PDB file of C-alpha atoms in Angstrom:
ATOM      1  CA  UNK J1304     -30.635 106.003  82.932  1.00 42.00           C
ATOM      2  CA  UNK J1305     -30.346 109.499  84.368  1.00 44.00           C
ATOM      3  CA  UNK J1306     -27.226 110.109  82.255  1.00 46.00           C
ATOM      4  CA  UNK J1307     -29.136 109.095  79.120  1.00 47.00           C
ATOM      5  CA  UNK J1308     -32.037 111.422  80.000  1.00 45.00           C
ATOM      6  CA  UNK J1309     -29.597 114.267  80.639  1.00 45.00           C
ATOM      7  CA  UNK J1310     -27.965 113.713  77.247  1.00 44.00           C
ATOM      8  CA  UNK J1311     -31.281 113.649  75.405  1.00 45.00           C
ATOM      9  CA  UNK J1312     -32.692 116.662  77.266  1.00 44.00           C
ATOM     10  CA  UNK J1313     -30.062 118.887  75.645  1.00 46.00           C
ATOM     11  CA  UNK J1314     -31.732 118.152  72.322  1.00 61.00           C
ATOM     12  CA  UNK J1315     -35.405 118.012  73.242  1.00 56.00           C
ATOM     13  CA  UNK J1316     -37.413 116.744  76.148  1.00 74.00           C
ATOM     14  CA  UNK J1317     -40.142 114.533  74.773  1.00 79.00           C
ATOM     15  CA  UNK J1318     -42.693 117.092  76.024  1.00 84.00           C
ATOM     16  CA  UNK J1319     -41.122 119.749  73.786  1.00 88.00           C
ATOM     17  CA  UNK J1320     -42.219 117.814  70.710  1.00 92.00           C
ATOM     18  CA  UNK J1321     -45.519 119.676  70.776  1.00 91.00           C
ATOM     19  CA  UNK J1322     -46.237 120.577  67.134  1.00 94.00           C
ATOM     20  CA  UNK J1323     -47.776 118.230  64.593  1.00 97.00           C
ATOM     21  CA  UNK J1324     -46.064 118.106  61.195  1.00 97.00           C
ATOM     22  CA  UNK J1325     -46.682 115.990  58.108  1.00 97.00           C
ATOM     23  CA  UNK J1326     -43.786 114.266  56.333  1.00 97.00           C
ATOM     24  CA  UNK J1327     -44.169 113.748  52.578  1.00 95.00           C
ATOM     25  CA  UNK J1328     -42.192 112.380  49.640  1.00 93.00           C
ATOM     26  CA  UNK J1329     -42.475 112.913  45.901  1.00 89.00           C
ATOM     27  CA  UNK J1330     -43.953 109.956  44.045  1.00 90.00           C
ATOM     28  CA  UNK J1331     -43.875 109.472  40.284  1.00 92.00           C
ATOM     29  CA  UNK J1332     -47.439 109.638  38.927  1.00 92.00           C
ATOM     30  CA  UNK J1333     -46.840 109.427  35.180  1.00 94.00           C
ATOM     31  CA  UNK J1334     -45.984 111.626  32.247  1.00 95.00           C
ATOM     32  CA  UNK J1335     -47.652 114.839  31.218  1.00 94.00           C
ATOM     33  CA  UNK J1336     -49.531 113.958  27.995  1.00 93.00           C
ATOM     34  CA  UNK J1337     -48.799 117.390  26.509  1.00 94.00           C
ATOM     35  CA  UNK J1338     -45.092 117.690  27.280  1.00 94.00           C
ATOM     36  CA  UNK J1339     -43.966 114.133  27.987  1.00 92.00           C
ATOM     37  CA  UNK J1340     -42.287 115.349  31.183  1.00 95.00           C
ATOM     38  CA  UNK J1341     -42.412 113.264  34.346  1.00 95.00           C
ATOM     39  CA  UNK J1342     -45.009 114.316  36.914  1.00 94.00           C
ATOM     40  CA  UNK J1343     -44.659 113.885  40.677  1.00 90.00           C
ATOM     41  CA  UNK J1344     -46.995 114.344  43.623  1.00 88.00           C
ATOM     42  CA  UNK J1345     -46.248 114.630  47.336  1.00 85.00           C
ATOM     43  CA  UNK J1346     -47.597 111.602  49.213  1.00 90.00           C
ATOM     44  CA  UNK J1347     -47.913 111.404  52.979  1.00 94.00           C
ATOM     45  CA  UNK J1348     -45.293 109.388  54.887  1.00 95.00           C
ATOM     46  CA  UNK J1349     -46.914 110.163  58.206  1.00 95.00           C
ATOM     47  CA  UNK J1350     -47.724 112.736  60.857  1.00 97.00           C
ATOM     48  CA  UNK J1351     -45.204 113.185  63.673  1.00 97.00           C
ATOM     49  CA  UNK J1352     -44.669 115.384  66.722  1.00 96.00           C
ATOM     50  CA  UNK J1353     -41.899 117.970  66.435  1.00 95.00           C
ATOM     51  CA  UNK J1354     -40.217 120.813  68.218  1.00 93.00           C
ATOM     52  CA  UNK J1355     -40.297 123.728  65.780  1.00 93.00           C
ATOM     53  CA  UNK J1356     -38.193 126.862  66.035  1.00 90.00           C
ATOM     54  CA  UNK J1357     -36.993 129.687  63.846  1.00 87.00           C
ATOM     55  CA  UNK J1358     -33.285 130.025  63.261  1.00 68.00           C
ATOM     56  CA  UNK J1359     -31.444 132.726  65.150  1.00 62.00           C
ATOM     57  CA  UNK J1360     -27.903 133.635  66.046  1.00 55.00           C
ATOM     58  CA  UNK J1361     -25.178 131.713  64.244  1.00 53.00           C
ATOM     59  CA  UNK J1362     -27.675 129.333  62.595  1.00 54.00           C
ATOM     60  CA  UNK J1363     -29.472 132.292  61.006  1.00 52.00           C
ATOM     61  CA  UNK J1364     -26.287 133.862  59.641  1.00 51.00           C
ATOM     62  CA  UNK J1365     -25.137 130.518  58.269  1.00 56.00           C
ATOM     63  CA  UNK J1366     -28.489 130.115  56.492  1.00 51.00           C
ATOM     64  CA  UNK J1367     -28.200 133.617  55.022  1.00 52.00           C
ATOM     65  CA  UNK J1368     -24.726 132.908  53.620  1.00 52.00           C
ATOM     66  CA  UNK J1369     -26.059 129.931  51.664  1.00 50.00           C
ATOM     67  CA  UNK J1370     -29.116 131.950  50.593  1.00 52.00           C
ATOM     68  CA  UNK J1371     -31.705 129.996  52.541  1.00 53.00           C
ATOM     69  CA  UNK J1372     -34.623 132.153  53.590  1.00 59.00           C
ATOM     70  CA  UNK J1373     -37.713 131.498  55.684  1.00 81.00           C
ATOM     71  CA  UNK J1374     -36.007 128.535  57.267  1.00 87.00           C
ATOM     72  CA  UNK J1375     -37.193 126.591  60.304  1.00 93.00           C
ATOM     73  CA  UNK J1376     -35.595 123.947  62.476  1.00 93.00           C
ATOM     74  CA  UNK J1377     -37.630 120.813  63.235  1.00 95.00           C
ATOM     75  CA  UNK J1378     -36.596 118.240  65.839  1.00 93.00           C
ATOM     76  CA  UNK J1379     -38.364 114.882  65.563  1.00 94.00           C
ATOM     77  CA  UNK J1380     -37.837 111.335  66.755  1.00 94.00           C
ATOM     78  CA  UNK J1381     -35.446 109.483  64.436  1.00 95.00           C
ATOM     79  CA  UNK J1382     -36.959 107.928  61.303  1.00 95.00           C
ATOM     80  CA  UNK J1383     -34.929 106.039  58.720  1.00 94.00           C
ATOM     81  CA  UNK J1384     -37.328 106.992  55.897  1.00 95.00           C
ATOM     82  CA  UNK J1385     -36.642 110.739  56.185  1.00 96.00           C
ATOM     83  CA  UNK J1386     -33.973 112.202  53.906  1.00 95.00           C
ATOM     84  CA  UNK J1387     -33.311 115.367  51.890  1.00 94.00           C
ATOM     85  CA  UNK J1388     -35.997 114.343  49.366  1.00 93.00           C
ATOM     86  CA  UNK J1389     -38.644 114.450  52.106  1.00 95.00           C
ATOM     87  CA  UNK J1390     -40.875 117.527  52.451  1.00 95.00           C
ATOM     88  CA  UNK J1391     -42.629 118.891  55.523  1.00 96.00           C
ATOM     89  CA  UNK J1392     -46.116 120.404  55.804  1.00 95.00           C
ATOM     90  CA  UNK J1393     -46.494 122.641  58.868  1.00 94.00           C
ATOM     91  CA  UNK J1394     -49.229 125.161  59.695  1.00 92.00           C
ATOM     92  CA  UNK J1395     -50.446 125.497  56.125  1.00 91.00           C
ATOM     93  CA  UNK J1396     -47.019 125.788  54.511  1.00 92.00           C
ATOM     94  CA  UNK J1397     -44.667 123.419  52.753  1.00 93.00           C
ATOM     95  CA  UNK J1398     -40.958 123.158  53.515  1.00 94.00           C
ATOM     96  CA  UNK J1399     -38.127 121.497  51.583  1.00 94.00           C
ATOM     97  CA  UNK J1400     -35.514 119.782  53.732  1.00 94.00           C
ATOM     98  CA  UNK J1401     -32.033 121.160  53.192  1.00 92.00           C
ATOM     99  CA  UNK J1402     -30.086 119.417  55.948  1.00 92.00           C
ATOM    100  CA  UNK J1403     -30.628 116.585  58.431  1.00 94.00           C
ATOM    101  CA  UNK J1404     -28.550 115.980  61.556  1.00 92.00           C
ATOM    102  CA  UNK J1405     -28.880 112.566  63.217  1.00 90.00           C
ATOM    103  CA  UNK J1406     -28.149 114.099  66.612  1.00 84.00           C
ATOM    104  CA  UNK J1407     -25.009 112.543  68.092  1.00 86.00           C
ATOM    105  CA  UNK J1408     -25.545 109.596  65.679  1.00 88.00           C
ATOM    106  CA  UNK J1409     -27.728 107.926  68.302  1.00 88.00           C
ATOM    107  CA  UNK J1410     -30.743 107.361  66.010  1.00 92.00           C
ATOM    108  CA  UNK J1411     -32.959 108.942  68.687  1.00 91.00           C
ATOM    109  CA  UNK J1412     -33.635 112.440  67.336  1.00 92.00           C
ATOM    110  CA  UNK J1413     -33.173 114.241  64.037  1.00 93.00           C
ATOM    111  CA  UNK J1414     -32.700 117.971  63.686  1.00 93.00           C
ATOM    112  CA  UNK J1415     -33.980 119.076  60.299  1.00 94.00           C
ATOM    113  CA  UNK J1416     -33.338 122.433  58.643  1.00 93.00           C
ATOM    114  CA  UNK J1417     -36.036 123.165  56.093  1.00 93.00           C
ATOM    115  CA  UNK J1418     -36.895 126.118  53.891  1.00 91.00           C
ATOM    116  CA  UNK J1419     -40.363 127.386  52.956  1.00 91.00           C
ATOM    117  CA  UNK J1420     -41.402 126.332  49.452  1.00 89.00           C
ATOM    118  CA  UNK J1421     -44.539 126.938  47.422  1.00 83.00           C
ATOM    119  CA  UNK J1422     -43.931 123.726  45.483  1.00 76.00           C
ATOM    120  CA  UNK J1423     -45.034 121.358  48.269  1.00 78.00           C
ATOM    121  CA  UNK J1424     -48.513 119.850  47.905  1.00 77.00           C
ATOM    122  CA  UNK J1425     -51.078 120.258  50.679  1.00 80.00           C
ATOM    123  CA  UNK J1426     -51.565 116.716  52.040  1.00 80.00           C
ATOM    124  CA  UNK J1427     -55.185 117.452  52.988  1.00 79.00           C
ATOM    125  CA  UNK J1428     -56.369 118.549  49.535  1.00 76.00           C
ATOM    126  CA  UNK J1429     -58.055 116.036  47.288  1.00 59.00           C
ATOM    127  CA  UNK J1430     -56.977 115.703  43.663  1.00 54.00           C
TER     128      UNK J1430
END
């Protein structure tokens, strides 16, 4: 058991998951009557605890080379319903997920790289 705890602690001690984030997905809500284009709205998947950090060092330079700006790293407990089409709402801002790492393929934690986006709906606003 101690070996397992040591392995996990390199990623995040459970106590480090100290920020609340909202996970959301786009849902089809119909067609725009004026343009006929499909319309989507972000719907809440759930609220989870996360470790949130800004990118720095090699991660930052890698993000810059692929033109990702205002990017954060989120570490959460593993969820099978989170993918690159999932969005994150954190501290009044929306983030689009660009990359997900199932850490060590253990299905325990996910490290998510996400970029700030103005196109993510506030989950607390009413229609």
